[in-house]
mmCIF file of C-alpha atoms in Angstrom:
data_model
loop_
_atom_site.group_PDB
_atom_site.id
_atom_site.type_symbol
_atom_site.label_atom_id
_atom_site.label_comp_id
_atom_site.label_asym_id
_atom_site.label_seq_id
_atom_site.Cartn_x
_atom_site.Cartn_y
_atom_site.Cartn_z
ATOM 1 C CA MET A 1 114.777 109.222 125.184
ATOM 2 C CA GLU A 2 111.305 109.591 123.660
ATOM 3 C CA LYS A 3 112.272 108.456 120.632
ATOM 4 C CA LEU A 4 114.156 105.974 121.821
ATOM 5 C CA SER A 5 111.166 104.100 123.324
ATOM 6 C CA TYR A 6 109.251 104.843 120.563
ATOM 7 C CA GLN A 7 111.190 102.572 118.267
ATOM 8 C CA ASP A 8 111.410 100.004 120.799
ATOM 9 C CA VAL A 9 107.407 99.837 121.101
ATOM 10 C CA ASN A 10 106.418 98.019 117.192
ATOM 11 C CA HIS A 11 109.383 98.785 115.448
ATOM 12 C CA HIS A 12 110.073 94.951 114.772
ATOM 13 C CA VAL A 13 106.307 94.810 113.625
ATOM 14 C CA ILE A 14 107.062 98.082 111.337
ATOM 15 C CA ASP A 15 110.091 96.753 109.944
ATOM 16 C CA ARG A 16 108.557 93.764 108.806
ATOM 17 C CA CYS A 17 105.680 95.873 106.919
ATOM 18 C CA LYS A 18 108.382 97.540 105.381
ATOM 19 C CA SER A 19 109.297 94.545 103.127
ATOM 20 C CA GLY A 20 105.371 93.692 102.470
ATOM 21 C CA ASP A 21 105.419 90.976 105.922
ATOM 22 C CA ASN A 22 101.013 90.515 105.959
ATOM 23 C CA ARG A 23 101.578 89.135 109.135
ATOM 24 C CA ALA A 24 102.959 92.489 110.273
ATOM 25 C CA GLN A 25 100.030 94.452 109.002
ATOM 26 C CA TYR A 26 97.915 92.553 110.581
ATOM 27 C CA GLU A 27 99.551 92.487 113.595
ATOM 28 C CA LEU A 28 99.437 96.452 113.181
ATOM 29 C CA TYR A 29 95.818 96.330 112.098
ATOM 30 C CA LYS A 30 94.409 94.399 115.519
ATOM 31 C CA LEU A 31 96.986 97.122 117.373
ATOM 32 C CA TYR A 32 95.417 100.147 115.879
ATOM 33 C CA SER A 33 92.168 99.712 113.643
ATOM 34 C CA LYS A 34 89.978 100.020 117.053
ATOM 35 C CA ALA A 35 91.525 103.358 118.026
ATOM 36 C CA MET A 36 91.866 105.037 114.742
ATOM 37 C CA PHE A 37 88.030 103.750 114.019
ATOM 38 C CA ASN A 38 86.757 106.119 116.470
ATOM 39 C CA VAL A 39 89.080 108.718 115.753
ATOM 40 C CA SER A 40 87.587 108.496 112.693
ATOM 41 C CA MET A 41 83.725 107.937 114.047
ATOM 42 C CA ARG A 42 84.283 111.371 115.606
ATOM 43 C CA ILE A 43 84.748 113.527 112.778
ATOM 44 C CA ILE A 44 82.468 111.794 110.155
ATOM 45 C CA ASN A 45 80.106 110.720 112.578
ATOM 46 C CA ASP A 46 79.059 107.728 109.611
ATOM 47 C CA TYR A 47 79.633 104.100 110.490
ATOM 48 C CA ALA A 48 80.043 103.351 106.277
ATOM 49 C CA GLU A 49 82.215 106.273 105.905
ATOM 50 C CA ALA A 50 84.180 105.713 108.835
ATOM 51 C CA GLU A 51 85.135 102.708 107.592
ATOM 52 C CA ASP A 52 86.020 103.880 104.248
ATOM 53 C CA VAL A 53 88.432 106.797 105.755
ATOM 54 C CA LEU A 54 89.790 104.048 107.879
ATOM 55 C CA GLN A 55 91.030 101.147 105.133
ATOM 56 C CA GLU A 56 92.418 103.989 102.558
ATOM 57 C CA ALA A 57 94.415 105.178 105.577
ATOM 58 C CA PHE A 58 95.296 101.970 106.475
ATOM 59 C CA LEU A 59 96.048 101.466 102.652
ATOM 60 C CA SER A 60 98.090 104.635 102.645
ATOM 61 C CA ALA A 61 100.074 103.817 106.166
ATOM 62 C CA PHE A 62 101.011 100.231 104.314
ATOM 63 C CA LYS A 63 101.939 101.958 101.353
ATOM 64 C CA ASN A 64 103.765 105.088 102.720
ATOM 65 C CA LEU A 65 105.483 103.520 105.686
ATOM 66 C CA GLN A 66 109.226 103.962 104.169
ATOM 67 C CA SER A 67 108.189 108.024 104.898
ATOM 68 C CA TYR A 68 107.737 107.192 108.730
ATOM 69 C CA LYS A 69 111.073 108.198 110.302
ATOM 70 C CA ALA A 70 109.610 106.715 113.980
ATOM 71 C CA GLU A 71 110.345 110.878 114.927
ATOM 72 C CA ALA A 72 107.005 109.879 116.492
ATOM 73 C CA SER A 73 105.109 106.986 117.668
ATOM 74 C CA PHE A 74 103.907 105.181 114.600
ATOM 75 C CA GLY A 75 100.029 105.472 116.410
ATOM 76 C CA SER A 76 100.205 109.466 116.333
ATOM 77 C CA TRP A 77 101.728 109.257 112.654
ATOM 78 C CA LEU A 78 98.864 106.278 111.424
ATOM 79 C CA LYS A 79 96.343 108.954 113.546
ATOM 80 C CA LYS A 80 97.342 112.298 111.361
ATOM 81 C CA ILE A 81 96.631 110.210 107.961
ATOM 82 C CA VAL A 82 93.482 109.164 109.641
ATOM 83 C CA VAL A 83 92.378 112.950 111.044
ATOM 84 C CA ASN A 84 93.258 113.815 107.510
ATOM 85 C CA ALA A 85 92.126 111.455 105.400
ATOM 86 C CA SER A 86 87.997 112.036 107.836
ATOM 87 C CA ILE A 87 88.347 115.512 107.447
ATOM 88 C CA ASN A 88 88.694 115.405 103.411
ATOM 89 C CA ALA A 89 86.025 112.993 103.923
ATOM 90 C CA ILE A 90 83.911 115.720 105.668
ATOM 91 C CA ARG A 91 84.596 118.317 103.113
ATOM 92 C CA LYS A 92 83.605 116.596 100.370
ATOM 93 C CA ARG A 93 80.528 116.086 101.590
ATOM 94 C CA ARG A 94 79.912 119.384 103.067
ATOM 95 C CA SER A 95 81.338 122.282 101.000
ATOM 96 C CA GLU A 96 82.297 123.916 104.439
ATOM 97 C CA LEU A 97 83.438 122.692 107.425
ATOM 98 C CA VAL A 98 83.729 125.793 109.346
ATOM 99 C CA PRO A 99 81.212 128.035 107.646
ATOM 100 C CA MET A 100 79.363 129.538 110.939
ATOM 101 C CA ASP A 101 80.825 133.348 111.030
ATOM 102 C CA GLU A 102 84.187 133.084 110.802
ATOM 103 C CA ARG A 103 83.867 136.795 110.908
ATOM 104 C CA VAL A 104 82.346 137.269 114.491
ATOM 105 C CA VAL A 105 85.787 136.060 115.812
ATOM 106 C CA GLY A 106 84.969 138.106 119.040
ATOM 107 C CA GLU A 107 84.135 136.634 122.016
ATOM 108 C CA VAL A 108 81.683 133.936 122.479
ATOM 109 C CA ALA A 109 79.352 134.776 125.987
ATOM 110 C CA ASP A 110 80.381 133.228 128.973
ATOM 111 C CA GLU A 111 80.796 129.507 129.250
ATOM 112 C CA ALA A 112 77.800 127.483 129.892
ATOM 113 C CA TYR A 113 77.483 126.795 133.957
ATOM 114 C CA GLU A 114 79.590 123.103 133.580
ATOM 115 C CA ASP A 115 77.346 121.271 135.930
ATOM 116 C CA ASP A 116 79.542 118.346 135.710
ATOM 117 C CA SER A 117 77.584 116.078 138.082
ATOM 118 C CA GLU A 118 74.895 114.729 135.732
ATOM 119 C CA TRP A 119 77.399 113.778 133.573
ATOM 120 C CA GLN A 120 78.016 110.612 132.345
ATOM 121 C CA VAL A 121 80.469 108.809 129.192
ATOM 122 C CA GLU A 122 77.523 107.766 127.404
ATOM 123 C CA LYS A 123 75.490 110.894 127.611
ATOM 124 C CA VAL A 124 78.333 113.175 126.387
ATOM 125 C CA ARG A 125 79.244 110.920 123.594
ATOM 126 C CA ARG A 126 76.105 111.154 122.199
ATOM 127 C CA ALA A 127 75.611 114.455 122.599
ATOM 128 C CA ILE A 128 78.433 115.009 120.624
ATOM 129 C CA GLN A 129 77.434 113.343 117.839
ATOM 130 C CA GLN A 130 74.333 115.317 117.789
ATOM 131 C CA LEU A 131 76.271 118.455 116.818
ATOM 132 C CA PRO A 132 76.296 119.388 113.964
ATOM 133 C CA ASP A 133 79.643 118.631 111.484
ATOM 134 C CA GLY A 134 81.784 122.193 112.148
ATOM 135 C CA TYR A 135 81.519 121.564 115.861
ATOM 136 C CA ARG A 136 81.847 118.108 116.144
ATOM 137 C CA VAL A 137 85.118 118.482 114.309
ATOM 138 C CA VAL A 138 86.470 121.009 116.371
ATOM 139 C CA LEU A 139 85.219 119.389 119.953
ATOM 140 C CA SER A 140 86.393 115.915 119.194
ATOM 141 C CA LEU A 141 89.884 116.789 117.554
ATOM 142 C CA TYR A 142 90.228 119.217 121.176
ATOM 143 C CA LEU A 143 89.112 117.320 123.608
ATOM 144 C CA LEU A 144 89.937 113.505 121.908
ATOM 145 C CA GLU A 145 92.413 113.412 120.187
ATOM 146 C CA GLY A 146 94.856 115.913 121.983
ATOM 147 C CA TYR A 147 94.813 118.520 119.224
ATOM 148 C CA ASP A 148 95.678 122.217 120.739
ATOM 149 C CA HIS A 149 93.564 125.217 118.770
ATOM 150 C CA ALA A 150 97.066 125.371 116.611
ATOM 151 C CA GLU A 151 97.510 122.158 115.582
ATOM 152 C CA ILE A 152 93.438 122.639 114.575
ATOM 153 C CA GLY A 153 93.560 125.524 112.954
ATOM 154 C CA GLU A 154 96.246 124.013 110.805
ATOM 155 C CA VAL A 155 94.551 120.477 109.748
ATOM 156 C CA LEU A 156 91.710 122.474 108.906
ATOM 157 C CA GLY A 157 92.029 125.609 107.349
ATOM 158 C CA ILE A 158 91.643 128.174 109.936
ATOM 159 C CA THR A 159 93.043 130.497 112.792
ATOM 160 C CA GLU A 160 93.732 129.750 115.963
ATOM 161 C CA SER A 161 91.229 131.557 117.187
ATOM 162 C CA THR A 162 88.630 130.720 115.307
ATOM 163 C CA SER A 163 89.440 127.212 116.393
ATOM 164 C CA LYS A 164 88.958 128.770 120.416
ATOM 165 C CA SER A 165 85.568 130.599 119.539
ATOM 166 C CA GLN A 166 84.497 127.773 117.455
ATOM 167 C CA TYR A 167 85.295 125.426 120.994
ATOM 168 C CA SER A 168 83.439 127.307 122.854
ATOM 169 C CA ARG A 169 80.212 127.361 121.320
ATOM 170 C CA ALA A 170 80.772 124.075 120.611
ATOM 171 C CA LYS A 171 81.027 123.556 124.055
ATOM 172 C CA LYS A 172 78.029 126.248 124.733
ATOM 173 C CA LYS A 173 75.552 124.086 122.142
ATOM 174 C CA LEU A 174 76.770 120.672 123.871
ATOM 175 C CA LEU A 175 75.822 121.751 126.937
ATOM 176 C CA GLU A 176 72.824 122.696 125.926
ATOM 177 C CA ILE A 177 72.128 119.698 124.249
ATOM 178 C CA MET A 178 72.845 117.358 126.901
ATOM 179 C CA LYS A 179 70.253 119.874 129.225
ATOM 180 C CA GLU A 180 67.367 119.281 126.832
ATOM 181 C CA PRO A 181 64.430 117.277 128.616
ATOM 182 C CA GLN A 182 64.437 114.115 125.507
ATOM 183 C CA PHE A 183 68.425 113.545 126.168
ATOM 184 C CA ALA A 184 68.379 112.944 129.852
ATOM 185 C CA VAL A 185 69.265 109.118 129.960
ATOM 186 C CA MET B 1 89.488 128.907 133.761
ATOM 187 C CA GLU B 2 88.824 125.836 134.032
ATOM 188 C CA ASP B 3 87.560 123.393 131.324
ATOM 189 C CA LYS B 4 85.903 120.973 133.459
ATOM 190 C CA LEU B 5 84.702 119.275 130.381
ATOM 191 C CA LYS B 6 87.989 118.728 129.226
ATOM 192 C CA LYS B 7 88.922 117.373 132.295
ATOM 193 C CA PHE B 8 85.901 114.917 132.593
ATOM 194 C CA VAL B 9 86.655 113.609 128.952
ATOM 195 C CA ASP B 10 90.394 113.168 130.159
ATOM 196 C CA GLU B 11 89.633 111.487 132.825
ATOM 197 C CA HIS B 12 87.535 108.874 130.881
ATOM 198 C CA ARG B 13 89.274 109.269 127.885
ATOM 199 C CA ASP B 14 89.617 105.279 127.336
ATOM 200 C CA GLU B 15 85.661 104.686 127.730
ATOM 201 C CA PHE B 16 84.326 107.241 124.516
ATOM 202 C CA ASP B 17 86.180 104.713 122.285
ATOM 203 C CA VAL B 18 82.857 102.657 121.479
ATOM 204 C CA PHE B 19 83.053 101.639 117.798
ATOM 205 C CA GLU B 20 84.491 98.869 116.638
ATOM 206 C CA PRO B 21 84.541 98.203 112.604
ATOM 207 C CA ARG B 22 83.637 95.315 111.283
ATOM 208 C CA THR B 23 86.020 92.334 110.963
ATOM 209 C CA GLU B 24 85.411 91.806 107.279
ATOM 210 C CA LEU B 25 87.219 95.083 106.769
ATOM 211 C CA TRP B 26 90.935 94.127 107.017
ATOM 212 C CA GLN B 27 89.832 91.621 104.699
ATOM 213 C CA ASN B 28 89.160 94.300 102.469
ATOM 214 C CA ILE B 29 92.316 95.925 103.439
ATOM 215 C CA CYS B 30 94.255 93.289 102.232
ATOM 216 C CA GLU B 31 93.039 92.915 99.162
ATOM 217 C CA GLU B 32 94.309 95.853 97.755
ATOM 218 C CA LEU B 33 97.239 95.920 99.528
ATOM 219 C CA PRO B 34 99.764 95.076 97.270
ATOM 220 C CA GLN B 35 100.627 91.498 96.856
ATOM 221 C CA LYS B 36 104.045 91.041 97.075
ATOM 222 C CA ARG B 37 105.809 89.298 94.103
ATOM 223 C CA LYS B 38 103.565 86.448 93.621
ATOM 224 C CA THR B 39 105.224 85.239 90.861
ATOM 225 C CA ALA B 40 108.489 84.438 93.940
ATOM 226 C CA LYS B 41 106.193 81.197 93.918
ATOM 227 C CA VAL B 42 107.168 79.939 90.570
ATOM 228 C CA ILE B 43 109.767 78.088 93.000
ATOM 229 C CA SER B 44 107.804 77.158 95.613
ATOM 230 C CA ILE B 45 106.124 74.548 92.998
ATOM 231 C CA LYS B 46 109.069 72.759 94.005
ATOM 232 C CA PHE B 47 109.058 72.540 97.629
ATOM 233 C CA GLY B 48 105.518 71.664 97.415
ATOM 234 C CA ASP B 49 103.957 73.625 100.107
ATOM 235 C CA SER B 50 106.481 75.241 101.257
ATOM 236 C CA ALA B 51 104.453 78.657 102.110
ATOM 237 C CA SER B 52 104.269 77.364 105.633
ATOM 238 C CA PHE B 53 106.922 77.824 106.883
ATOM 239 C CA SER B 54 107.288 81.462 104.818
ATOM 240 C CA ALA B 55 107.548 83.433 108.420
ATOM 241 C CA ASN B 56 109.576 85.701 107.293
ATOM 242 C CA SER B 57 108.811 84.889 103.542
ATOM 243 C CA MET B 58 110.447 87.659 102.024
ATOM 244 C CA PHE B 59 113.575 87.239 104.152
ATOM 245 C CA MET B 60 113.424 83.731 103.741
ATOM 246 C CA ARG B 61 113.036 83.520 99.921
ATOM 247 C CA ILE B 62 116.698 85.860 99.882
ATOM 248 C CA ALA B 63 118.406 83.659 102.054
ATOM 249 C CA ALA B 64 117.464 80.432 100.575
ATOM 250 C CA ALA B 65 118.651 82.095 97.291
ATOM 251 C CA ILE B 66 122.216 83.474 98.678
ATOM 252 C CA VAL B 67 122.343 80.013 100.228
ATOM 253 C CA LEU B 68 121.861 77.975 97.081
ATOM 254 C CA LEU B 69 123.761 80.780 94.987
ATOM 255 C CA VAL B 70 127.189 79.895 97.429
ATOM 256 C CA GLY B 71 126.250 76.097 97.274
ATOM 257 C CA CYS B 72 125.778 75.631 93.783
ATOM 258 C CA GLY B 73 128.775 78.246 92.717
ATOM 259 C CA LEU B 74 131.008 75.954 95.819
ATOM 260 C CA THR B 75 129.734 72.896 94.548
ATOM 261 C CA LEU B 76 131.069 73.112 91.065
ATOM 262 C CA PHE B 77 133.812 75.170 91.684
ATOM 263 C CA LEU B 78 135.320 72.455 93.521
ATOM 264 C CA MET B 79 133.828 69.706 91.654
ATOM 265 C CA LYS B 80 135.426 71.503 88.855
ATOM 266 C CA SER B 81 138.604 72.399 89.778
ATOM 267 C CA ASN B 82 141.287 70.092 91.531
ATOM 268 C CA ALA B 83 143.225 73.354 92.314
ATOM 269 C CA PRO B 84 145.170 72.464 95.316
ATOM 270 C CA GLU B 85 143.452 76.499 96.920
ATOM 271 C CA ALA B 86 140.140 76.987 96.845
ATOM 272 C CA GLY B 87 140.590 78.902 99.127
ATOM 273 C CA ASN B 88 137.966 78.826 101.696
ATOM 274 C CA THR B 89 137.190 78.963 105.109
ATOM 275 C CA ILE B 90 137.838 75.329 105.207
ATOM 276 C CA ALA B 91 141.153 73.821 105.359
ATOM 277 C CA ALA B 92 140.638 70.927 103.091
ATOM 278 C CA THR B 93 140.836 71.232 99.791
ATOM 279 C CA THR B 94 141.072 68.622 97.182
ATOM 280 C CA ALA B 95 145.004 68.528 96.736
ATOM 281 C CA PRO B 96 145.810 66.310 92.740
ATOM 282 C CA PRO B 97 147.089 62.963 94.971
ATOM 283 C CA VAL B 98 143.925 63.020 96.874
ATOM 284 C CA ASN B 99 142.174 61.695 93.610
ATOM 285 C CA ASN B 100 144.775 58.528 93.377
ATOM 286 C CA ILE B 101 144.657 57.934 97.338
ATOM 287 C CA ALA B 102 140.831 58.523 97.717
ATOM 288 C CA PRO B 103 139.066 58.991 95.146
ATOM 289 C CA GLU B 104 135.613 59.309 96.656
ATOM 290 C CA LEU B 105 136.975 61.801 99.346
ATOM 291 C CA ALA B 106 136.609 64.375 96.857
ATOM 292 C CA GLU B 107 133.179 64.574 96.148
ATOM 293 C CA VAL B 108 132.390 63.692 99.772
ATOM 294 C CA GLU B 109 134.686 66.360 100.619
ATOM 295 C CA ALA B 110 132.738 68.881 98.145
ATOM 296 C CA TYR B 111 128.999 67.692 99.447
ATOM 297 C CA TYR B 112 130.227 68.948 103.063
ATOM 298 C CA VAL B 113 131.874 71.477 102.739
ATOM 299 C CA SER B 114 128.736 73.329 100.179
ATOM 300 C CA GLN B 115 126.638 72.001 103.719
ATOM 301 C CA ILE B 116 128.671 74.129 106.125
ATOM 302 C CA LYS B 117 129.242 77.150 103.704
ATOM 303 C CA GLU B 118 125.258 76.839 103.973
ATOM 304 C CA LYS B 119 124.700 76.341 107.207
ATOM 305 C CA LYS B 120 127.449 79.455 108.213
ATOM 306 C CA SER B 121 125.579 81.473 105.828
ATOM 307 C CA LYS B 122 122.393 81.385 107.544
ATOM 308 C CA LEU B 123 124.081 81.660 110.967
ATOM 309 C CA SER B 124 125.454 85.153 109.798
ATOM 310 C CA GLU B 125 122.013 86.175 108.812
ATOM 311 C CA TYR B 126 121.462 86.126 112.955
ATOM 312 C CA ASP B 127 122.314 89.209 114.673
ATOM 313 C CA LEU B 128 124.153 87.739 117.165
ATOM 314 C CA LYS B 129 124.482 90.806 119.433
ATOM 315 C CA VAL B 130 120.529 91.771 118.873
ATOM 316 C CA LEU B 131 119.514 87.954 120.155
ATOM 317 C CA GLY B 132 122.023 88.402 123.006
ATOM 318 C CA LEU B 133 123.952 85.741 122.198
ATOM 319 C CA ASP B 134 127.928 85.611 123.278
ATOM 320 C CA ASP B 135 129.442 82.463 123.703
ATOM 321 C CA GLN B 136 129.748 82.617 119.570
ATOM 322 C CA GLN B 137 133.331 82.814 119.909
ATOM 323 C CA GLU B 138 133.302 79.571 121.279
ATOM 324 C CA ILE B 139 131.263 77.738 118.466
ATOM 325 C CA ASP B 140 134.082 79.525 116.758
ATOM 326 C CA GLN B 141 137.576 78.028 118.003
ATOM 327 C CA GLU B 142 135.486 74.191 118.111
ATOM 328 C CA LEU B 143 135.238 74.937 114.290
ATOM 329 C CA ALA B 144 138.964 75.899 114.351
ATOM 330 C CA ARG B 145 140.178 73.203 116.045
ATOM 331 C CA LEU B 146 138.273 70.806 113.611
ATOM 332 C CA ASP B 147 139.680 72.744 110.932
ATOM 333 C CA SER B 148 143.465 71.921 112.049
ATOM 334 C CA SER B 149 142.887 68.620 113.117
ATOM 335 C CA TYR B 150 141.319 68.261 109.587
ATOM 336 C CA VAL B 151 144.811 69.381 108.140
ATOM 337 C CA GLN B 152 147.016 67.014 110.333
ATOM 338 C CA LEU B 153 144.630 64.361 108.837
ATOM 339 C CA LYS B 154 144.741 65.184 105.713
ATOM 340 C CA LYS B 155 148.585 65.208 105.558
ATOM 341 C CA GLN B 156 148.427 61.996 107.189
ATOM 342 C CA LEU B 157 146.311 60.697 104.022
ATOM 343 C CA TYR B 158 149.469 61.014 102.266
ATOM 344 C CA THR B 159 151.801 59.138 104.566
ATOM 345 C CA THR B 160 149.880 56.592 106.026
ATOM 346 C CA PRO B 161 149.112 53.075 104.329
ATOM 347 C CA ASN B 162 145.259 52.614 105.963
ATOM 348 C CA THR B 163 143.415 55.225 104.264
ATOM 349 C CA ASP B 164 140.065 53.935 104.575
ATOM 350 C CA GLU B 165 140.363 54.863 108.549
ATOM 351 C CA ILE B 166 141.590 58.380 107.700
ATOM 352 C CA VAL B 167 138.986 59.149 105.207
ATOM 353 C CA GLY B 168 136.482 58.298 108.103
ATOM 354 C CA ALA B 169 137.699 60.196 110.228
ATOM 355 C CA LEU B 170 138.300 63.088 107.806
ATOM 356 C CA ILE B 171 134.014 62.657 107.297
ATOM 357 C CA GLN B 172 133.965 62.288 110.778
ATOM 358 C CA ASN B 173 135.001 65.743 111.011
ATOM 359 C CA LEU B 174 133.004 67.390 108.550
ATOM 360 C CA GLN B 175 130.492 65.924 109.699
ATOM 361 C CA ILE B 176 130.731 67.020 114.199
ATOM 362 C CA ARG B 177 131.127 70.530 111.750
ATOM 363 C CA ILE B 178 127.938 70.285 110.541
ATOM 364 C CA ARG B 179 126.436 69.306 113.769
ATOM 365 C CA VAL B 180 127.763 72.160 115.908
ATOM 366 C CA LEU B 181 126.457 74.257 113.161
ATOM 367 C CA ASN B 182 122.719 72.896 113.128
ATOM 368 C CA ARG B 183 123.136 73.239 116.901
ATOM 369 C CA GLN B 184 124.087 76.737 117.116
ATOM 370 C CA LEU B 185 121.569 77.470 114.546
ATOM 371 C CA GLU B 186 118.351 75.590 116.631
ATOM 372 C CA VAL B 187 119.312 77.674 119.572
ATOM 373 C CA LEU B 188 119.319 80.983 117.551
ATOM 374 C CA GLN B 189 116.154 80.320 115.931
ATOM 375 C CA ARG B 190 114.348 79.227 119.730
ATOM 376 C CA LEU B 191 116.481 82.619 120.979
ATOM 377 C CA GLU B 192 114.304 84.191 117.832
ATOM 378 C CA GLN B 193 111.006 83.072 118.533
ATOM 379 C CA ILE B 194 111.304 84.504 122.033
ATOM 380 C CA ASN B 195 112.340 87.811 121.153
ATOM 381 C CA GLU B 196 108.994 88.104 118.546
ATOM 382 C CA GLN B 197 106.801 87.286 121.497
ATOM 383 C CA PRO B 198 106.322 91.005 122.684
ATOM 384 C CA ASP B 199 105.619 91.933 119.686
ATOM 385 C CA LEU B 200 102.818 90.045 119.444
ATOM 386 C CA GLU B 201 100.942 92.142 122.100
ATOM 387 C CA PRO B 202 98.755 94.833 121.822
ATOM 388 C CA GLN B 203 101.011 97.928 122.890
ATOM 389 C CA LYS B 204 97.796 99.593 124.405
ATOM 390 C CA ASP B 205 99.445 102.464 125.948
ATOM 391 C CA GLU B 206 100.650 103.766 122.678
ATOM 392 C CA THR B 207 97.583 103.357 121.184
ATOM 393 C CA THR B 208 95.227 105.568 123.480
ATOM 394 C CA ASN B 209 96.956 108.348 124.998
ATOM 395 C CA VAL B 210 98.393 109.604 121.260
#
C-alpha cells in the first residue's frame, strides 16, 4: 500500500519531468527546494555552498530521474542525493569529517542534564549551527533528517557505534552551548 | 533512556526549516538543464507562436507529427488510388464510377476522411479509463451508425437521378462525424485539465516527513 501511495503523490509531475518538461521540473523544484535547502544548510552551514549543492543535487536528480523507480517517496530519494552531495561538499572543505578520537569509541560520560524547560526552536537551531562540523553533521542527520545510527555510519563511512558516541558528544556540547550566558536569547 | 532533545526536535520539526534559497537559483538550474531539442522548433516557425500551447510540448510534438503523417499519407493514398478498397475505417471509399456521377465527391471525401482520422488519432491519445470516461462506447455506436447510413447513401448514389441531394447528405454525414469527435475531444481536454489540477498543489506532508 505504501508503495502505491508514493506513486500517487507526484507521479504525474515526475513522469512529465522524465520527458524533459520544464514546467514539471519547476513544480518539483518548488515543492522540494526549501526542505532540501535546509537539509543542505544544516550539513554545510554555509549559505552559498548550500545553494551550490542544492543546484547540483537538482540537476543530478533531473538527469537521473530515469533511475528513480518509485520504491521510496520522491522526497526521500531526492534527500539522499542532497545529503550525499552536502557531505561531499563539506569533505572537500575538511579532510576528515569525524576526526575526533575515533579510537575512544567507549561510552561517553553520562548524559548532561537535559533541562527542556528553556528550549526554544530558534535557540536550539542556532546552537546546532555553532557545533563543529563533525558534531553538527551527525547530530543533524540523527535529530532532523531522521537517519538512524546505522544509516549515518553508512553515509559518513564510520561505524554505527562511532555515530552513536559522536551523537552523545554532540548533544552534550550542544547543551553546553545553550547554557552559555551570551547565548541566552 | 529518553532522549528529550530528540523528542523536542521531533515535535517542532517544521520550525527548523528556516532557510530559503534565493529565487534566482531556479534560473541557474534552468540554464544548466539540457534543453530538450530546441532545434525541433524549426517546425514551429511555421505556426508562429505555437509555443504558447505547448502544454506538453514533447508529447504534443510527437502527436502532431503522427497526425500529420497519417493525414498526409491518407490523403495521398486516397487521391492517388481510386481503388475500390482503401481499407480504412470509413466505409465510404471511392468507387470508380463516383468520378463520373459526382466528381467533386472524391475530393471532399478525402478531405473529411483525413480530418476524421486526425481527430480519431487525437482521441486515442487519451487514456479513457484514466480520465474516468465510460461513454466512449456510445460514441463508437454513433459513429458506426453514421458509417452504415453513409454506405447506404453511397449505394443510392448509383441508382438515383438526383445526385446533388445525396452528395449533400453524404457530406453532412461526414460533418456530423467530425462534430461528434470534436465534442468528445473537448470533453476529454476539459477532463484532463481538471485531473491535472491536484498535482499543482504542494504536497507539504510528504516533503517534511521524509
